[in-house]
Short mmCIF file of C-alpha atoms and ligand atoms in Angstrom, two decimals:
data_model
loop_
_atom_site.label_atom_id
_atom_site.label_comp_id
_atom_site.label_asym_id
_atom_site.label_seq_id
_atom_site.Cartn_x
_atom_site.Cartn_y
_atom_site.Cartn_z
CA UNK A 1 0.11 -0.14 -0.18
CA UNK A 2 1.13 3.50 -0.75
CA UNK A 3 1.51 5.86 1.97
CA UNK A 4 0.81 9.83 1.35
CA UNK A 5 2.88 11.52 -0.60
CA UNK A 6 3.58 15.22 -1.01
CA UNK A 7 4.65 14.83 -4.82
CA UNK A 8 1.57 13.25 -5.50
CA UNK A 9 -0.96 15.50 -3.34
CA UNK A 10 1.04 18.12 -4.64
CA UNK A 11 -0.21 17.19 -8.25
CA UNK A 12 -3.64 16.88 -6.90
CA UNK A 13 -3.77 20.02 -5.47
CA UNK A 14 -4.35 18.69 -1.79
CA UNK A 15 -3.19 20.46 1.59
CA UNK A 16 0.59 19.63 1.98
CA UNK A 17 2.88 20.68 4.56
CA UNK A 18 5.69 21.67 2.14
CA UNK A 19 6.50 21.78 -1.25
CA UNK A 20 7.61 18.66 -2.52
CA UNK A 21 11.24 18.58 -4.31
CA UNK A 22 13.11 16.21 -6.58
CA UNK A 23 16.03 16.99 -9.18
CA UNK A 24 15.95 16.29 -12.75
CA UNK A 25 19.61 14.15 -13.04
CA UNK A 26 19.37 13.94 -9.20
CA UNK A 27 21.29 10.64 -9.47
CA UNK A 28 24.30 11.07 -11.49
CA UNK A 29 28.17 12.24 -12.07
CA UNK A 30 28.07 15.02 -9.23
CA UNK A 31 27.76 11.99 -6.63
CA UNK A 32 31.39 10.51 -6.22
CA UNK A 33 29.71 7.51 -5.25
CA UNK A 34 27.63 7.74 -8.56
CA UNK A 35 30.70 8.01 -10.17
CA UNK A 36 32.41 4.51 -8.13
CA UNK A 37 29.34 2.27 -9.24
CA UNK A 38 29.74 3.58 -13.12
CA UNK A 39 32.87 2.77 -12.60
CA UNK A 40 32.31 -0.70 -11.39
CA UNK A 41 29.99 -1.71 -13.73
CA UNK A 42 32.33 -0.85 -16.95
CA UNK A 43 30.23 2.03 -18.65
CA UNK A 44 26.84 4.06 -18.43
CA UNK A 45 25.24 1.59 -20.57
CA UNK A 46 26.27 -1.71 -18.28
CA UNK A 47 25.47 0.26 -15.39
CA UNK A 48 21.93 0.95 -16.93
CA UNK A 49 21.56 -2.90 -18.00
CA UNK A 50 22.69 -3.81 -14.47
CA UNK A 51 19.14 -3.80 -12.10
CA UNK A 52 20.99 -4.38 -8.70
CA UNK A 53 23.50 -1.88 -9.52
CA UNK A 54 20.92 0.59 -11.54
CA UNK A 55 18.38 0.13 -8.31
CA UNK A 56 21.83 1.17 -6.17
CA UNK A 57 22.19 4.51 -8.04
CA UNK A 58 18.65 5.65 -8.11
CA UNK A 59 19.30 5.19 -4.11
CA UNK A 60 21.99 7.16 -3.88
CA UNK A 61 20.44 10.78 -3.50
CA UNK A 62 17.47 9.51 -1.45
CA UNK A 63 20.33 8.39 1.10
CA UNK A 64 21.68 11.79 1.12
CA UNK A 65 19.43 14.16 0.97
CA UNK A 66 15.41 14.99 1.75
CA UNK A 67 13.71 14.35 -2.01
CA UNK A 68 10.18 13.47 -2.22
CA UNK A 69 10.51 11.46 -5.10
CA UNK A 70 12.81 8.83 -6.79
CA UNK A 71 13.50 8.55 -10.51
CA UNK A 72 14.14 5.74 -12.25
CA UNK A 73 17.87 5.28 -13.13
CA UNK A 74 18.09 4.65 -17.00
CA UNK A 75 18.49 6.47 -20.01
CA UNK A 76 15.62 8.02 -22.54
CA UNK A 77 18.42 6.14 -25.52
CA UNK A 78 18.01 2.68 -24.30
CA UNK A 79 14.94 2.81 -26.44
CA UNK A 80 16.30 3.20 -29.86
CA UNK A 81 18.78 0.49 -28.72
CA UNK A 82 15.97 -1.94 -28.13
CA UNK A 83 15.10 -0.98 -31.71
CA UNK A 84 18.41 -2.65 -32.77
CA UNK A 85 20.55 1.04 -32.90
CA UNK A 86 24.08 0.14 -31.53
CA UNK A 87 24.95 2.52 -28.65
CA UNK A 88 27.93 4.20 -26.90
CA UNK A 89 28.07 6.53 -24.24
CA UNK A 90 31.67 8.52 -24.89
CA UNK A 91 33.08 10.31 -22.18
CA UNK A 92 32.65 14.37 -22.41
CA UNK A 93 30.86 14.11 -25.75
CA UNK A 94 27.78 12.53 -24.53
CA UNK A 95 25.84 9.70 -26.74
CA UNK A 96 27.19 7.95 -30.15
CA UNK A 97 25.16 5.52 -32.33
CA UNK A 98 27.45 3.92 -34.60
CA UNK A 99 24.71 4.98 -37.90
CA UNK A 100 21.91 6.93 -38.11
CA UNK A 101 18.91 5.99 -39.56
CA UNK A 102 18.72 7.71 -43.24
CA UNK A 103 16.80 5.93 -45.67
CA UNK A 104 13.00 4.21 -45.55
CA UNK A 105 14.79 0.81 -45.32
CA UNK A 106 16.46 1.75 -41.79
CA UNK A 107 13.06 3.23 -40.48
CA UNK A 108 11.42 -0.59 -41.80
CA UNK A 109 14.82 -2.26 -40.15
CA UNK A 110 13.54 -0.99 -36.96
CA UNK A 111 12.22 -3.41 -34.51
CA UNK A 112 9.51 -1.89 -32.04
CA UNK A 113 7.72 -5.65 -31.72
CA UNK A 114 10.38 -7.08 -29.05
CA UNK A 115 10.67 -3.50 -27.36
CA UNK A 116 9.62 -4.55 -23.75
CA UNK A 117 11.12 -8.05 -24.01
CA UNK A 118 14.52 -6.13 -24.82
CA UNK A 119 13.82 -3.93 -22.36
CA UNK A 120 13.11 -6.12 -19.22
CA UNK A 121 16.27 -5.13 -17.70
CA UNK A 122 14.48 -1.39 -17.11
CA UNK A 123 11.15 -3.32 -15.56
CA UNK A 124 13.46 -5.54 -13.16
CA UNK A 125 15.05 -2.60 -11.88
CA UNK A 126 11.53 -0.95 -11.04
CA UNK A 127 10.70 -3.78 -9.25
CA UNK A 128 13.85 -3.79 -7.31
CA UNK A 129 13.33 -0.09 -6.53
CA UNK A 130 9.47 -0.82 -5.28
CA UNK A 131 10.67 -3.37 -3.05
CA UNK A 132 13.37 -0.71 -1.97
CA UNK A 133 11.52 2.36 -1.41
CA UNK A 134 9.72 3.64 1.70
CA UNK A 135 6.30 4.01 0.76
CA UNK A 136 5.83 7.31 0.80
CA UNK A 137 8.33 8.04 -2.13
CA UNK A 138 6.96 7.67 -5.48
CA UNK A 139 8.99 6.06 -8.04
CA UNK A 140 9.00 8.05 -11.46
CA UNK A 141 9.28 6.30 -14.75
CA UNK A 142 9.91 8.28 -18.21
CA UNK A 143 10.93 8.17 -21.68
CA UNK A 144 11.64 10.56 -24.02
CA UNK A 145 9.15 12.33 -26.42
CA UNK A 146 8.81 10.96 -29.56
CA UNK A 147 10.57 14.28 -31.32
CA UNK A 148 13.48 13.64 -28.98
CA UNK A 149 14.19 10.41 -29.18
CA UNK A 150 13.78 11.41 -33.60
CA UNK A 151 16.66 14.33 -33.18
CA UNK A 152 19.03 11.45 -31.87
CA UNK A 153 18.09 8.69 -34.26
CA UNK A 154 18.58 10.99 -37.26
CA UNK A 155 21.81 12.65 -36.11
CA UNK A 156 23.03 9.75 -34.48
CA UNK A 157 23.95 11.63 -31.47
CA UNK A 158 24.73 15.28 -30.06
CA UNK A 159 23.98 17.88 -32.64
CA UNK A 160 24.69 21.66 -32.60
CA UNK A 161 22.36 22.97 -35.62
CA UNK A 162 20.13 19.77 -36.19
CA UNK A 163 21.12 20.11 -39.76
CA UNK A 164 19.64 16.27 -40.26
CA UNK A 165 16.64 17.15 -38.35
CA UNK A 166 15.67 20.00 -39.64
CA UNK A 167 16.49 18.91 -42.90
CA UNK A 168 14.07 15.79 -43.17
CA UNK A 169 10.84 18.17 -41.33
CA UNK A 170 11.14 20.65 -43.86
CA UNK A 171 12.01 18.45 -46.93
CA UNK A 172 10.59 14.72 -46.01
CA UNK A 173 7.43 15.47 -43.70
CA UNK A 174 5.94 12.05 -44.40
CA UNK A 175 8.91 10.13 -43.95
CA UNK A 176 9.73 11.82 -40.64
CA UNK A 177 5.78 10.99 -39.23
CA UNK A 178 6.33 7.61 -40.32
CA UNK A 179 9.25 7.39 -38.15
CA UNK A 180 7.86 9.54 -35.42
CA UNK A 181 5.02 7.03 -35.37
CA UNK A 182 6.86 4.13 -35.00
CA UNK A 183 8.88 5.48 -32.16
CA UNK A 184 5.36 6.44 -30.90
CA UNK A 185 4.26 2.94 -30.74
CA UNK A 186 7.50 1.87 -28.85
CA UNK A 187 6.96 4.52 -26.00
CA UNK A 188 3.53 3.82 -25.71
CA UNK A 189 4.75 -0.16 -24.57
CA UNK A 190 7.58 0.60 -22.91
CA UNK A 191 5.71 3.43 -20.71
CA UNK A 192 2.33 0.59 -20.30
CA UNK A 193 5.27 -1.54 -19.36
CA UNK A 194 6.93 0.79 -15.95
CA UNK A 195 3.23 1.28 -15.44
CA UNK A 196 2.53 -2.37 -14.82
CA UNK A 197 6.18 -2.67 -13.23
CA UNK A 198 5.17 -0.17 -10.32
CA UNK A 199 6.04 3.32 -11.22
CA UNK A 200 3.71 6.31 -9.53
CA UNK A 201 4.22 8.72 -12.30
CA UNK A 202 5.51 8.87 -15.67
CA UNK A 203 7.59 11.82 -17.37
CA UNK A 204 8.21 12.37 -21.28
CA UNK A 205 11.60 14.40 -21.64
CA UNK A 206 11.15 16.87 -25.01
CA UNK A 207 14.81 18.34 -24.55
CA UNK A 208 14.58 19.52 -28.10
CA UNK A 209 11.21 20.20 -28.55
CA UNK A 210 12.58 23.81 -28.14
CA UNK A 211 14.34 23.88 -31.06
CA UNK A 212 11.13 24.10 -33.51
CA UNK A 213 9.17 26.76 -34.74
CA UNK A 214 5.81 26.97 -33.79
CA UNK A 215 4.14 25.11 -36.49
CA UNK A 216 6.71 22.50 -36.38
CA UNK A 217 6.37 21.69 -32.99
CA UNK A 218 2.60 21.24 -32.66
CA UNK A 219 2.67 18.40 -35.72
CA UNK A 220 6.05 16.91 -35.05
CA UNK A 221 6.64 17.25 -30.84
CA UNK A 222 3.13 18.34 -29.38
CA UNK A 223 0.59 16.08 -31.45
CA UNK A 224 2.83 12.86 -30.61
CA UNK A 225 3.28 13.22 -27.14
CA UNK A 226 -0.68 14.70 -26.92
CA UNK A 227 -0.92 10.73 -28.74
CA UNK A 228 1.14 9.02 -26.26
CA UNK A 229 -0.61 10.45 -23.30
CA UNK A 230 -4.26 9.48 -24.59
CA UNK A 231 -2.98 5.76 -24.84
CA UNK A 232 -1.62 5.49 -22.07
CA UNK A 233 -3.23 3.02 -19.55
CA UNK A 234 -2.80 5.45 -16.26
CA UNK A 235 -3.81 3.42 -13.68
CA UNK A 236 -1.93 0.92 -11.73
CA UNK A 237 -3.75 -1.02 -8.56
CA UNK A 238 -6.33 1.45 -8.34
CA UNK A 239 -4.16 4.81 -8.27
CA UNK A 240 -4.59 6.98 -11.15
CA UNK A 241 -0.61 7.39 -12.55
CA UNK A 242 -0.10 11.27 -13.12
CA UNK A 243 1.56 12.14 -16.31
CA UNK A 244 4.28 15.21 -16.36
CA UNK A 245 5.25 16.81 -19.74
CA UNK A 246 8.44 18.94 -20.05
CA UNK A 247 9.46 20.43 -23.13
CA UNK A 248 12.60 22.35 -22.89
CA UNK A 249 12.30 25.60 -23.96
CA UNK A 250 8.57 25.17 -24.23
CA UNK A 251 7.15 28.43 -22.04
CA UNK A 252 5.62 30.40 -24.86
CA UNK A 253 3.56 27.03 -25.82
CA UNK A 254 2.16 26.87 -22.04
CA UNK A 255 -1.50 26.89 -23.48
CA UNK A 256 -0.77 24.11 -26.16
CA UNK A 257 0.82 22.26 -24.10
CA UNK A 258 -1.90 22.07 -21.52
CA UNK A 259 -4.43 21.08 -23.86
CA UNK A 260 -2.96 17.42 -24.28
CA UNK A 261 -4.08 16.50 -20.50
CA UNK A 262 -1.09 16.38 -18.76
CA UNK A 263 -1.33 16.47 -14.81
CA UNK A 264 2.00 18.41 -14.40
CA UNK A 265 3.82 20.55 -17.01
CA UNK A 266 7.36 20.95 -16.46
CA UNK A 267 8.95 24.28 -16.88
CA UNK A 268 12.94 25.52 -17.25
CA UNK A 269 13.89 28.55 -15.76
CA UNK A 270 13.73 31.11 -18.88
CA UNK A 271 9.51 31.98 -17.66
CA UNK A 272 8.36 33.41 -14.43
CA UNK A 273 6.32 30.43 -12.63
CA UNK A 274 3.89 33.30 -12.30
CA UNK A 275 3.25 33.92 -15.44
CA UNK A 276 2.95 30.55 -16.34
CA UNK A 277 0.26 29.90 -13.58
CA UNK A 278 -1.43 32.93 -15.11
CA UNK A 279 -1.42 30.58 -18.66
CA UNK A 280 -2.35 27.26 -17.10
CA UNK A 281 -4.64 28.04 -15.03
CA UNK A 282 -4.88 24.89 -13.07
CA UNK A 283 -2.58 21.92 -13.90
CA UNK A 284 0.49 21.68 -11.71
CA UNK A 285 3.43 22.91 -12.50
CA UNK A 286 7.07 21.59 -12.51
CA UNK A 287 10.43 23.46 -11.75
CA UNK A 288 12.16 25.83 -12.78
CA UNK A 289 15.72 26.72 -10.86
CA UNK A 290 18.29 27.51 -13.15
CA UNK A 291 20.60 24.51 -12.82
CA UNK A 292 23.94 26.18 -13.75
CA UNK A 293 22.81 28.26 -10.67
CA UNK A 294 22.98 25.54 -8.73
CA UNK A 295 26.15 24.54 -10.05
CA UNK A 296 28.19 28.09 -9.78
CA UNK A 297 26.50 29.91 -7.45
CA UNK A 298 26.77 30.34 -3.99
CA UNK A 299 24.18 29.47 -1.00
CA UNK A 300 23.16 32.54 -0.52
CA UNK A 301 22.60 33.26 -4.49
CA UNK A 302 20.59 29.86 -4.79
CA UNK A 303 18.62 30.98 -1.59
CA UNK A 304 17.41 34.11 -3.14
CA UNK A 305 16.17 32.49 -6.05
CA UNK A 306 14.53 29.27 -4.49
CA UNK A 307 12.76 32.06 -2.33
CA UNK A 308 11.59 34.27 -5.40
CA UNK A 309 10.20 31.18 -7.38
CA UNK A 310 8.16 30.22 -4.09
CA UNK A 311 7.36 33.65 -3.49
CA UNK A 312 6.09 34.19 -6.91
CA UNK A 313 4.00 30.89 -6.97
CA UNK A 314 2.24 31.20 -3.92
CA UNK A 315 0.92 35.33 -4.61
CA UNK A 316 -0.59 33.80 -7.37
CA UNK A 317 -1.93 30.34 -6.37
CA UNK A 318 -2.56 31.21 -2.82
CA UNK A 319 -1.24 27.99 -1.61
CA UNK A 320 1.88 26.18 -2.25
CA UNK A 321 0.48 23.17 -3.79
CA UNK A 322 -0.08 22.45 -7.77
CA UNK A 323 3.60 22.90 -7.81
CA UNK A 324 6.62 20.59 -7.65
CA UNK A 325 10.13 22.23 -7.10
CA UNK A 326 12.95 21.15 -9.41
CA UNK A 327 15.55 22.50 -11.61
CA UNK A 328 14.75 23.98 -15.05
CA UNK A 329 16.95 21.06 -16.62
CA UNK A 330 19.14 18.31 -15.24
CA UNK A 331 21.97 18.78 -12.50
CA UNK A 332 25.67 19.83 -14.38
CA UNK A 333 28.66 17.51 -13.00
CA UNK A 334 30.48 20.31 -11.24
CA UNK A 335 27.38 20.71 -9.02
CA UNK A 336 28.55 20.64 -5.52
CA UNK A 337 26.69 18.53 -3.47
CA UNK A 338 26.48 20.76 -0.56
CA UNK A 339 24.48 23.09 -2.38
CA UNK A 340 21.94 20.48 -3.35
CA UNK A 341 21.42 19.64 0.11
CA UNK A 342 21.10 23.19 0.87
CA UNK A 343 18.49 23.79 -1.68
CA UNK A 344 16.39 20.85 -0.97
CA UNK A 345 16.22 21.65 2.90
CA UNK A 346 15.82 25.55 2.24
CA UNK A 347 12.68 24.71 -0.14
CA UNK A 348 11.27 22.35 2.37
CA UNK A 349 11.34 24.55 5.35
CA UNK A 350 10.68 27.85 3.39
CA UNK A 351 7.57 26.59 1.74
CA UNK A 352 6.50 25.07 5.19
CA UNK A 353 6.10 28.72 7.15
O1 CP3 B 401 17.41 12.02 -13.79
C1 CP3 B 401 18.06 10.82 -13.18
O2 CP3 B 401 18.29 11.07 -12.18
C2 CP3 B 401 17.72 9.39 -13.92
C3 CP3 B 401 18.51 9.39 -15.18
C4 CP3 B 401 18.70 9.85 -16.88
C5 CP3 B 401 19.74 9.79 -17.16
N1 CP3 B 401 18.99 10.61 -18.69
C6 CP3 B 401 21.04 9.57 -16.79
C7 CP3 B 401 22.07 10.12 -17.35
C8 CP3 B 401 17.64 10.21 -17.10
C9 CP3 B 401 15.99 11.03 -16.77
C10 CP3 B 401 18.13 11.03 -18.60
C11 CP3 B 401 17.43 11.51 -19.46
C12 CP3 B 401 17.91 12.15 -20.52
N2 CP3 B 401 19.09 11.41 -21.34
C13 CP3 B 401 17.64 13.07 -21.65
C14 CP3 B 401 16.40 13.75 -21.24
C15 CP3 B 401 16.77 15.19 -19.99
C16 CP3 B 401 17.53 16.21 -20.84
O3 CP3 B 401 19.10 15.95 -20.34
O4 CP3 B 401 17.52 16.80 -21.57
C17 CP3 B 401 18.48 13.01 -22.72
C18 CP3 B 401 18.53 13.93 -23.64
C19 CP3 B 401 19.37 11.77 -22.17
C20 CP3 B 401 20.53 11.66 -23.24
C21 CP3 B 401 21.53 11.75 -22.57
N3 CP3 B 401 22.30 10.80 -21.91
C22 CP3 B 401 22.56 12.52 -23.11
C23 CP3 B 401 22.97 13.67 -24.15
C24 CP3 B 401 23.92 12.05 -22.27
C25 CP3 B 401 25.29 12.96 -22.19
C26 CP3 B 401 25.41 14.35 -21.82
C27 CP3 B 401 25.08 14.07 -20.03
O5 CP3 B 401 24.79 14.66 -19.49
O6 CP3 B 401 26.25 13.21 -19.84
C28 CP3 B 401 23.43 11.25 -21.23
C29 CP3 B 401 24.13 10.54 -20.79
C30 CP3 B 401 23.86 10.50 -18.80
N4 CP3 B 401 22.19 10.00 -19.28
C31 CP3 B 401 24.50 10.26 -17.78
C32 CP3 B 401 23.42 10.01 -16.72
C33 CP3 B 401 23.86 10.22 -15.02
C34 CP3 B 401 26.16 10.62 -17.35
C35 CP3 B 401 26.28 9.16 -17.92
C36 CP3 B 401 27.95 9.19 -17.36
O7 CP3 B 401 27.78 9.02 -15.90
O8 CP3 B 401 29.10 9.51 -18.12
#
């Protein structure tokens, strides 16, 4: 049975004693104990594929800090890898596929039938975590949005200008839709598999939707996220599983994003949460501290900024509920763990008054 969770209560606008907080990439390289386990595993991908070690790493930030939620340790790119693309993570360079998708035949060759069989190790990690986590700490499962996965699959890795992606969007829209449709089917199966394995919330990371024009964002990113949310079985053991949508750079499209019907909308750091609440009248909000401040600022600057966000939210919302504190993007590797602890404790303490 699941005990009262501040994270879930805030999503459903119930009374809460403090603003809940978790941080994107809360398990990662800024923690020395993470680097140790990753080295023991041999590589980042081997770590993701080892349920015992992935469980251990998910729990590391929860042992150190008073976090209100855990996020499954994995990566969005395990989905294209399970579809047959060979993946490597190169130190200081990021992810690299050995080839990229460039033809219709490449799309046809992607195997989505066995996706959940290939990703069984993720479901095993979720089951381990559900047996390990205290009953008031929910587990967040996730996937990349179809568009963000498409970016990596077409570019073969990280990209500066997304030349190949934009060439496809502007000159081969039908083929792009064919690939996005295939990815969407895989993501729906994968997230439904995560829900069946026990996650308490799911999040879609649309890290690159913000590179698009308004029109292309709707057609190639938003519509597919909408499709996913409408096709998920968002219930487990009689509980509704909330969905979170986060488009980095999506502040200008919040009204459109809210039409999808997700239960939480993620904010990066560029929009004032007060203005976001004027556009999104009731859906819960998640964010929106600048991760670069957490990596570069001192305790005073971090405190002032966290205070500003909490004050802005409370001024317009009249209650602290409906907000989950987070960063506007993932924690950077050079972040001082003491500053992370300070932020979490400060958010709890300040919001409870
Ligand atoms: O948040 C968590 O603690 C859960 C784990 C998680 C990781 N990646 C672990 C990871 C989650 C939720 C992700 C999501 C992810 N992965 C996204 C969406 C969010 C975002 O950051 O925009 C994206 C775009 C990826 C793809 C990816 N994975 C990139 C571009 C990189 C390299 C850049 C980087 O930050 O290192 C990764 C590697 C990665 N994913 C690491 C971790 C802990 C670092 C790997 C290492 O240990 O060397």
